[in-house]
Tab-separated table of C-alpha atoms in Angstrom:
chain	number	residue	atom	x	y	z
L	1	UNK	CA	-165.393	1.100	-101.330
L	2	UNK	CA	-166.077	3.406	-104.206
L	3	UNK	CA	-167.454	6.344	-102.540
L	4	UNK	CA	-169.412	6.361	-106.190
L	5	UNK	CA	-171.057	2.858	-104.652
L	6	UNK	CA	-171.962	4.892	-101.439
L	7	UNK	CA	-173.096	6.999	-102.577
L	8	UNK	CA	-175.561	5.576	-105.311
L	9	UNK	CA	-176.125	3.290	-101.891
L	10	UNK	CA	-177.331	6.020	-99.487
L	11	UNK	CA	-179.667	7.318	-102.147
L	12	UNK	CA	-181.287	4.005	-102.749
L	13	UNK	CA	-181.502	3.547	-99.120
L	14	UNK	CA	-182.973	7.125	-98.380
L	15	UNK	CA	-185.491	6.479	-101.585
L	16	UNK	CA	-186.671	3.297	-99.868
L	17	UNK	CA	-185.666	1.326	-102.809
L	18	UNK	CA	-183.977	-1.956	-102.501
L	19	UNK	CA	-180.436	-2.414	-102.914
L	20	UNK	CA	-177.166	-4.566	-102.989
L	21	UNK	CA	-173.994	-3.509	-102.494
L	22	UNK	CA	-172.133	-6.601	-104.138
L	23	UNK	CA	-168.204	-6.670	-103.065
L	24	UNK	CA	-165.302	-8.829	-104.865
L	25	UNK	CA	-163.446	-9.666	-102.128
L	26	UNK	CA	-160.660	-10.813	-103.379
L	27	UNK	CA	-159.783	-7.304	-104.831
L	28	UNK	CA	-162.065	-5.188	-103.103
L	29	UNK	CA	-164.146	-4.032	-106.617
L	30	UNK	CA	-167.380	-3.374	-105.865
L	31	UNK	CA	-170.547	-2.404	-107.523
L	32	UNK	CA	-174.566	-1.409	-107.144
L	33	UNK	CA	-177.411	-3.065	-107.670
L	34	UNK	CA	-180.434	-1.994	-107.479
L	35	UNK	CA	-184.026	-4.778	-107.166
L	36	UNK	CA	-184.311	-5.187	-111.344
L	37	UNK	CA	-181.322	-4.392	-112.913
L	38	UNK	CA	-179.601	-6.711	-114.882
L	39	UNK	CA	-176.723	-9.076	-113.040
L	40	UNK	CA	-175.277	-11.433	-115.248
L	41	UNK	CA	-176.715	-15.075	-115.110
L	42	UNK	CA	-174.773	-17.150	-111.875
L	43	UNK	CA	-174.590	-13.969	-110.065
L	44	UNK	CA	-177.540	-12.751	-110.426
L	45	UNK	CA	-179.580	-15.524	-109.268
L	46	UNK	CA	-178.345	-14.787	-105.914
L	47	UNK	CA	-178.361	-11.230	-106.332
L	48	UNK	CA	-182.371	-11.921	-106.924
L	49	UNK	CA	-182.547	-14.479	-104.422
L	50	UNK	CA	-181.178	-12.027	-101.712
L	51	UNK	CA	-183.175	-9.814	-102.649
L	52	UNK	CA	-186.614	-12.495	-102.328
L	53	UNK	CA	-185.090	-13.205	-98.820
L	54	UNK	CA	-183.354	-10.072	-97.695
L	55	UNK	CA	-180.158	-12.022	-96.179
L	56	UNK	CA	-176.913	-10.868	-97.266
L	57	UNK	CA	-173.915	-13.373	-97.222
L	58	UNK	CA	-170.932	-14.929	-98.783
L	59	UNK	CA	-171.225	-16.277	-102.231
L	60	UNK	CA	-168.566	-18.619	-103.992
L	61	UNK	CA	-168.430	-18.512	-107.614
L	62	UNK	CA	-166.616	-19.528	-109.842
L	63	UNK	CA	-163.370	-19.107	-107.542
L	64	UNK	CA	-164.436	-16.050	-106.519
L	65	UNK	CA	-165.819	-15.526	-102.983
L	66	UNK	CA	-168.793	-12.750	-103.463
L	67	UNK	CA	-170.110	-10.507	-100.045
L	68	UNK	CA	-173.919	-9.512	-101.185
L	69	UNK	CA	-175.079	-7.278	-99.003
L	70	UNK	CA	-178.275	-6.681	-99.006
L	71	UNK	CA	-180.796	-3.512	-97.918
L	72	UNK	CA	-184.316	-3.840	-97.850
L	73	UNK	CA	-186.897	-1.062	-97.519
L	74	UNK	CA	-188.836	-1.658	-93.879
L	75	UNK	CA	-191.992	-2.748	-94.908
L	76	UNK	CA	-195.076	-0.902	-94.342
L	77	UNK	CA	-198.754	-1.794	-93.406
L	78	UNK	CA	-201.367	1.136	-94.329
L	79	UNK	CA	-205.107	0.504	-92.661
L	80	UNK	CA	-207.620	2.294	-94.282
L	81	UNK	CA	-210.311	1.816	-91.412
L	82	UNK	CA	-209.903	2.286	-87.497
L	83	UNK	CA	-212.529	-1.396	-87.496
L	84	UNK	CA	-212.312	-3.805	-84.837
L	85	UNK	CA	-210.575	-5.760	-87.149
L	86	UNK	CA	-207.659	-2.977	-87.049
L	87	UNK	CA	-207.538	-3.404	-83.172
L	88	UNK	CA	-206.339	-6.870	-83.774
L	89	UNK	CA	-204.187	-6.683	-86.937
L	90	UNK	CA	-202.111	-3.516	-85.459
L	91	UNK	CA	-200.375	-4.942	-83.194
L	92	UNK	CA	-199.761	-8.623	-84.728
L	93	UNK	CA	-198.616	-7.043	-87.586
L	94	UNK	CA	-195.844	-4.850	-84.969
L	95	UNK	CA	-195.135	-8.078	-83.654
L	96	UNK	CA	-194.630	-9.055	-87.653
L	97	UNK	CA	-191.280	-6.782	-88.202
L	98	UNK	CA	-194.030	-4.278	-89.898
L	99	UNK	CA	-194.375	-0.406	-90.018
L	100	UNK	CA	-198.266	-0.298	-88.750
L	101	UNK	CA	-200.201	3.213	-88.849
L	102	UNK	CA	-203.954	3.198	-89.340
L	103	UNK	CA	-205.927	5.999	-91.160
L	104	UNK	CA	-209.505	6.933	-90.924
L	105	UNK	CA	-210.755	10.627	-90.658
L	106	UNK	CA	-213.706	8.799	-88.596
L	107	UNK	CA	-213.017	10.429	-85.472
L	108	UNK	CA	-214.765	8.301	-83.265
L	109	UNK	CA	-212.920	5.365	-85.159
L	110	UNK	CA	-210.220	6.630	-84.932
L	111	UNK	CA	-209.332	7.183	-80.274
L	112	UNK	CA	-206.043	6.380	-79.298
L	113	UNK	CA	-207.819	5.097	-76.268
L	114	UNK	CA	-208.844	1.648	-79.047
L	115	UNK	CA	-205.079	2.032	-80.397
L	116	UNK	CA	-202.699	2.300	-78.206
L	117	UNK	CA	-199.550	2.262	-79.128
L	118	UNK	CA	-200.015	2.667	-82.831
L	119	UNK	CA	-199.155	5.712	-84.983
L	120	UNK	CA	-202.679	6.797	-85.845
L	121	UNK	CA	-204.054	9.222	-88.555
L	122	UNK	CA	-208.086	10.775	-87.786
L	123	UNK	CA	-207.653	12.236	-91.104
L	124	UNK	CA	-208.511	11.628	-94.558
L	125	UNK	CA	-206.274	8.827	-95.897
L	126	UNK	CA	-205.324	10.843	-99.664
L	127	UNK	CA	-204.398	13.975	-97.133
L	128	UNK	CA	-201.925	11.309	-95.127
L	129	UNK	CA	-200.636	9.591	-98.192
L	130	UNK	CA	-200.460	12.863	-100.133
L	131	UNK	CA	-197.107	13.830	-96.748
L	132	UNK	CA	-195.865	10.218	-97.094
L	133	UNK	CA	-196.865	8.479	-99.785
L	134	UNK	CA	-196.479	4.436	-100.646
L	135	UNK	CA	-194.609	2.647	-102.371
L	136	UNK	CA	-193.970	-1.023	-103.762
L	137	UNK	CA	-192.406	-2.134	-100.330
L	138	UNK	CA	-196.134	-0.660	-98.802
L	139	UNK	CA	-199.324	-2.603	-97.926
L	140	UNK	CA	-202.222	-1.337	-97.492
L	141	UNK	CA	-205.145	-2.565	-96.640
L	142	UNK	CA	-209.183	-1.158	-97.473
L	143	UNK	CA	-211.486	-2.193	-94.228
L	144	UNK	CA	-213.415	0.226	-93.364
L	145	UNK	CA	-216.770	-0.828	-96.320
L	146	UNK	CA	-216.952	2.807	-96.801
L	147	UNK	CA	-216.139	3.646	-100.389
L	148	UNK	CA	-216.666	7.780	-99.719
L	149	UNK	CA	-213.298	6.415	-97.375
L	150	UNK	CA	-211.510	3.506	-98.851
L	151	UNK	CA	-211.826	4.138	-102.273
L	152	UNK	CA	-209.173	7.257	-102.854
L	153	UNK	CA	-206.081	5.200	-101.080
L	154	UNK	CA	-206.929	1.694	-103.212
L	155	UNK	CA	-206.290	3.229	-106.239
L	156	UNK	CA	-203.362	5.178	-104.876
L	157	UNK	CA	-201.860	1.875	-103.520
L	158	UNK	CA	-202.527	0.103	-107.891
L	159	UNK	CA	-200.771	3.371	-108.786
L	160	UNK	CA	-198.032	2.651	-106.206
L	161	UNK	CA	-197.920	-0.718	-106.899
L	162	UNK	CA	-197.753	-1.552	-102.734
L	163	UNK	CA	-196.572	-5.507	-102.545
L	164	UNK	CA	-199.814	-5.744	-101.687
L	165	UNK	CA	-203.681	-4.217	-102.061
L	166	UNK	CA	-206.759	-5.589	-99.892
L	167	UNK	CA	-209.835	-4.895	-99.598
L	168	UNK	CA	-212.729	-5.951	-97.726
L	169	UNK	CA	-216.037	-6.657	-98.781
L	170	UNK	CA	-218.251	-9.702	-100.185
L	171	UNK	CA	-218.201	-11.003	-103.477
L	172	UNK	CA	-220.444	-7.790	-104.684
L	173	UNK	CA	-219.349	-5.770	-102.955
L	174	UNK	CA	-215.736	-6.060	-104.827
L	175	UNK	CA	-218.338	-6.077	-107.941
L	176	UNK	CA	-219.633	-2.848	-107.301
L	177	UNK	CA	-215.970	-1.219	-106.134
L	178	UNK	CA	-214.099	-3.084	-109.444
L	179	UNK	CA	-216.783	-0.605	-111.031
L	180	UNK	CA	-215.907	3.192	-109.002
L	181	UNK	CA	-212.045	1.820	-109.122
L	182	UNK	CA	-212.574	1.533	-113.411
L	183	UNK	CA	-214.598	4.462	-114.296
L	184	UNK	CA	-211.957	6.171	-111.580
L	185	UNK	CA	-209.337	5.655	-114.132
L	186	UNK	CA	-207.724	2.685	-112.799
L	187	UNK	CA	-206.609	-0.278	-115.726
L	188	UNK	CA	-208.251	-4.073	-115.428
L	189	UNK	CA	-204.815	-5.690	-114.868
L	190	UNK	CA	-203.877	-3.778	-111.196
L	191	UNK	CA	-208.113	-4.157	-110.499
L	192	UNK	CA	-206.944	-7.480	-110.648
L	193	UNK	CA	-204.795	-7.240	-107.611
L	194	UNK	CA	-206.749	-6.444	-104.774
L	195	UNK	CA	-207.122	-9.576	-102.446
L	196	UNK	CA	-210.852	-9.552	-102.236
L	197	UNK	CA	-212.008	-10.762	-100.260
L	198	UNK	CA	-209.551	-10.155	-98.310
L	199	UNK	CA	-207.349	-12.446	-95.882
L	200	UNK	CA	-206.555	-15.831	-96.544
L	201	UNK	CA	-208.990	-18.808	-96.500
L	202	UNK	CA	-208.485	-20.216	-92.995
L	203	UNK	CA	-212.077	-20.098	-92.176
L	204	UNK	CA	-211.638	-16.543	-90.071
L	205	UNK	CA	-214.661	-15.939	-87.922
L	206	UNK	CA	-214.028	-13.213	-85.184
L	207	UNK	CA	-212.014	-10.104	-85.990
L	208	UNK	CA	-208.727	-11.404	-84.686
L	209	UNK	CA	-209.012	-14.489	-86.847
L	210	UNK	CA	-209.704	-12.491	-89.963
L	211	UNK	CA	-206.907	-10.062	-89.134
L	212	UNK	CA	-204.566	-13.057	-89.208
L	213	UNK	CA	-205.673	-14.100	-92.061
L	214	UNK	CA	-205.305	-10.706	-93.479
L	215	UNK	CA	-201.777	-10.221	-92.134
L	216	UNK	CA	-200.785	-14.137	-93.307
L	217	UNK	CA	-201.525	-12.517	-96.617
L	218	UNK	CA	-199.919	-10.358	-96.776
L	219	UNK	CA	-196.596	-11.750	-95.446
L	220	UNK	CA	-197.389	-14.323	-98.198
L	221	UNK	CA	-197.805	-11.425	-100.442
L	222	UNK	CA	-194.443	-9.825	-98.950
L	223	UNK	CA	-191.956	-13.236	-99.242
L	224	UNK	CA	-193.241	-14.522	-102.829
L	225	UNK	CA	-193.541	-11.359	-104.225
L	226	UNK	CA	-191.286	-10.901	-107.674
L	227	UNK	CA	-189.053	-7.997	-108.489
L	228	UNK	CA	-190.514	-4.591	-108.204
L	229	UNK	CA	-188.947	-2.863	-111.338
L	230	UNK	CA	-191.548	-4.327	-114.168
L	231	UNK	CA	-194.196	-3.077	-111.482
L	232	UNK	CA	-192.475	0.060	-111.737
L	233	UNK	CA	-192.145	0.510	-115.017
L	234	UNK	CA	-195.354	-0.495	-116.233
T	1	UNK	CA	-201.474	10.057	-79.434
T	2	UNK	CA	-198.598	8.345	-79.826
T	3	UNK	CA	-196.023	10.235	-82.096
T	4	UNK	CA	-193.727	8.294	-84.078
T	5	UNK	CA	-192.363	9.847	-87.378
T	6	UNK	CA	-191.926	7.876	-90.385
T	7	UNK	CA	-187.658	7.528	-90.969
T	8	UNK	CA	-186.247	5.573	-93.434
T	9	UNK	CA	-182.977	5.729	-92.138
T	10	UNK	CA	-181.902	5.445	-88.513
T	11	UNK	CA	-180.315	7.415	-86.398
T	12	UNK	CA	-176.433	7.061	-87.070
T	13	UNK	CA	-176.735	4.771	-89.475
T	14	UNK	CA	-173.324	4.283	-89.997
T	15	UNK	CA	-172.957	4.361	-94.228
T	16	UNK	CA	-174.709	7.845	-93.982
T	17	UNK	CA	-171.853	8.935	-91.372
T	18	UNK	CA	-168.917	7.264	-93.989
T	19	UNK	CA	-170.561	9.322	-96.695
T	20	UNK	CA	-170.622	12.732	-94.179
T	21	UNK	CA	-167.593	12.366	-93.248
T	22	UNK	CA	-165.716	11.565	-97.420
T	23	UNK	CA	-167.964	15.170	-97.745
T	24	UNK	CA	-166.154	16.844	-94.885
T	25	UNK	CA	-162.506	14.986	-96.318
T	26	UNK	CA	-162.289	12.742	-93.873
T	27	UNK	CA	-160.131	9.626	-94.617
T	28	UNK	CA	-162.579	6.648	-93.904
T	29	UNK	CA	-162.273	2.814	-93.382
T	30	UNK	CA	-165.772	1.162	-93.525
T	31	UNK	CA	-165.915	-2.312	-91.413
T	32	UNK	CA	-168.201	-4.893	-92.258
T	33	UNK	CA	-169.600	-8.480	-91.054
T	34	UNK	CA	-169.321	-10.678	-93.708
T	35	UNK	CA	-170.521	-14.113	-91.540
T	36	UNK	CA	-170.996	-15.617	-88.158
T	37	UNK	CA	-171.430	-18.357	-87.257
T	38	UNK	CA	-173.134	-19.617	-83.692
T	39	UNK	CA	-174.612	-16.418	-81.414
T	40	UNK	CA	-172.656	-13.811	-82.776
T	41	UNK	CA	-174.732	-9.999	-81.553
T	42	UNK	CA	-174.461	-8.694	-84.952
T	43	UNK	CA	-176.202	-9.273	-87.923
T	44	UNK	CA	-174.419	-10.511	-91.373
T	45	UNK	CA	-174.124	-6.993	-93.373
T	46	UNK	CA	-173.635	-4.851	-89.986
T	47	UNK	CA	-170.840	-2.077	-90.087
T	48	UNK	CA	-168.788	-0.221	-88.148
T	49	UNK	CA	-167.216	2.611	-90.141
T	50	UNK	CA	-164.131	3.948	-88.852
T	51	UNK	CA	-161.909	8.089	-89.901
T	52	UNK	CA	-158.424	7.887	-89.960
T	53	UNK	CA	-158.218	9.767	-85.676
T	54	UNK	CA	-160.369	6.942	-85.155
T	55	UNK	CA	-163.740	8.810	-84.096
T	56	UNK	CA	-165.942	5.543	-85.201
T	57	UNK	CA	-169.913	4.995	-85.482
T	58	UNK	CA	-172.143	1.662	-85.387
T	59	UNK	CA	-170.658	-1.769	-84.659
T	60	UNK	CA	-168.895	-5.306	-85.682
T	61	UNK	CA	-170.269	-7.197	-82.429
T	62	UNK	CA	-171.380	-4.786	-79.759
T	63	UNK	CA	-167.943	-3.847	-78.249
T	64	UNK	CA	-166.735	-7.506	-77.826
T	65	UNK	CA	-164.335	-6.980	-80.649
T	66	UNK	CA	-164.697	-3.125	-81.515
T	67	UNK	CA	-161.450	-1.457	-80.815
T	68	UNK	CA	-159.474	-4.387	-82.536
T	69	UNK	CA	-161.004	-3.621	-85.829
T	70	UNK	CA	-160.843	0.266	-85.616
T	71	UNK	CA	-156.622	-0.322	-84.809
T	72	UNK	CA	-156.348	-2.619	-88.567
T	73	UNK	CA	-159.027	-0.146	-89.924
T	74	UNK	CA	-155.935	2.398	-89.032
T	75	UNK	CA	-153.896	0.176	-91.335
T	76	UNK	CA	-156.388	-0.215	-93.987
T	77	UNK	CA	-157.068	3.793	-94.268
T	78	UNK	CA	-152.918	3.423	-94.486
T	79	UNK	CA	-152.483	1.279	-96.911
T	80	UNK	CA	-155.431	1.036	-98.548
T	81	UNK	CA	-155.832	-3.390	-98.719
T	82	UNK	CA	-158.446	-3.990	-97.857
T	83	UNK	CA	-158.638	-7.120	-94.715
T	84	UNK	CA	-160.106	-9.735	-93.626
T	85	UNK	CA	-160.321	-9.864	-89.795
T	86	UNK	CA	-161.764	-13.007	-88.212
T	87	UNK	CA	-162.683	-13.333	-84.019
T	88	UNK	CA	-163.684	-16.138	-82.436
T	89	UNK	CA	-164.600	-17.481	-78.538
T	90	UNK	CA	-162.954	-15.390	-76.106
T	91	UNK	CA	-159.438	-17.588	-74.940
T	92	UNK	CA	-156.590	-17.207	-73.393
T	93	UNK	CA	-154.015	-16.507	-76.083
T	94	UNK	CA	-157.273	-14.168	-77.382
T	95	UNK	CA	-158.394	-12.292	-74.440
T	96	UNK	CA	-157.892	-9.222	-75.767
T	97	UNK	CA	-159.957	-9.892	-78.846
T	98	UNK	CA	-162.833	-12.197	-78.044
T	99	UNK	CA	-166.407	-12.688	-78.591
T	100	UNK	CA	-167.777	-13.579	-74.728
T	101	UNK	CA	-170.923	-15.489	-76.285
T	102	UNK	CA	-168.990	-17.868	-77.623
T	103	UNK	CA	-170.178	-16.979	-81.144
T	104	UNK	CA	-167.493	-15.829	-84.153
T	105	UNK	CA	-167.288	-13.602	-86.950
T	106	UNK	CA	-165.186	-12.391	-90.262
T	107	UNK	CA	-165.118	-9.007	-90.326
T	108	UNK	CA	-164.238	-7.285	-93.601
T	109	UNK	CA	-162.688	-3.998	-93.556
T	110	UNK	CA	-161.317	-1.620	-96.771
T	111	UNK	CA	-161.105	2.191	-97.188
T	112	UNK	CA	-163.332	4.332	-98.791
T	113	UNK	CA	-162.305	5.302	-102.173
């Protein structure tokens, strides 16, 4: 392996960027591809596919054999609101392989008893997120119903290009939210990305069912997302 | 409250270790699982990194064939020529370097630099 490739690969991984090392198994030459980099035709398609699926593997192409080793940052789910839905969502998301954390400044809600085994911050979201910024491999679900708590992290998630941004609330509530975010300087294109009403439409009714709908919507967004570079550039 | 520090890289991440070793001027080989068939203990993409004194970090099989990979890695460090190793089911002829789980793996071993 080229030492420069190793350094570039490790730097991208440490920075939570999706990155692949493509090695020609014939002559041992390798190159690092950060998601969104241009890669020529046939090889490019396979690399793009590897980024989407997260699966590494050998590719036979024009009598050459390549190994594509893809490194995807572990998806992180940030839930704003230590509410009943979050109590169901947290263990489910954990089972599905997400790094889950719940943030709610209301100490009556954010108690360890209600969220055993879950990373929980009883602080304002902006304080927590300034220490651990959002990125394109994060999903954010805002479920407090309280604009004072939800709005700032929603804006942060849209600006960071999180692969999923969802907000709880009726269409009427959401219309008001759109107005507030607009006045906070968020572009219409970005606001459009908010999933609201939150969750896939499966007729969910109980908090646990709503949690299933939200998690399903997040997984759909993760597995069908397009390359992140376009959003980074935007 | 449970504290779970958010880490982008797990402890003893082999590729991070390889870079550290390189920085210390050590000779390093990197072994990578490139294909698996059947039940294999470590997924495709897993790494074992080895230095010229047989120190190693990571795994390609959870312990079954590491010894053989390390010995080939020392050759690779010496010659600079990458090698493709294949390990299958443990049988009498391959007793020392077999996978007891019954799977088959291909491991690519290359020198760093």
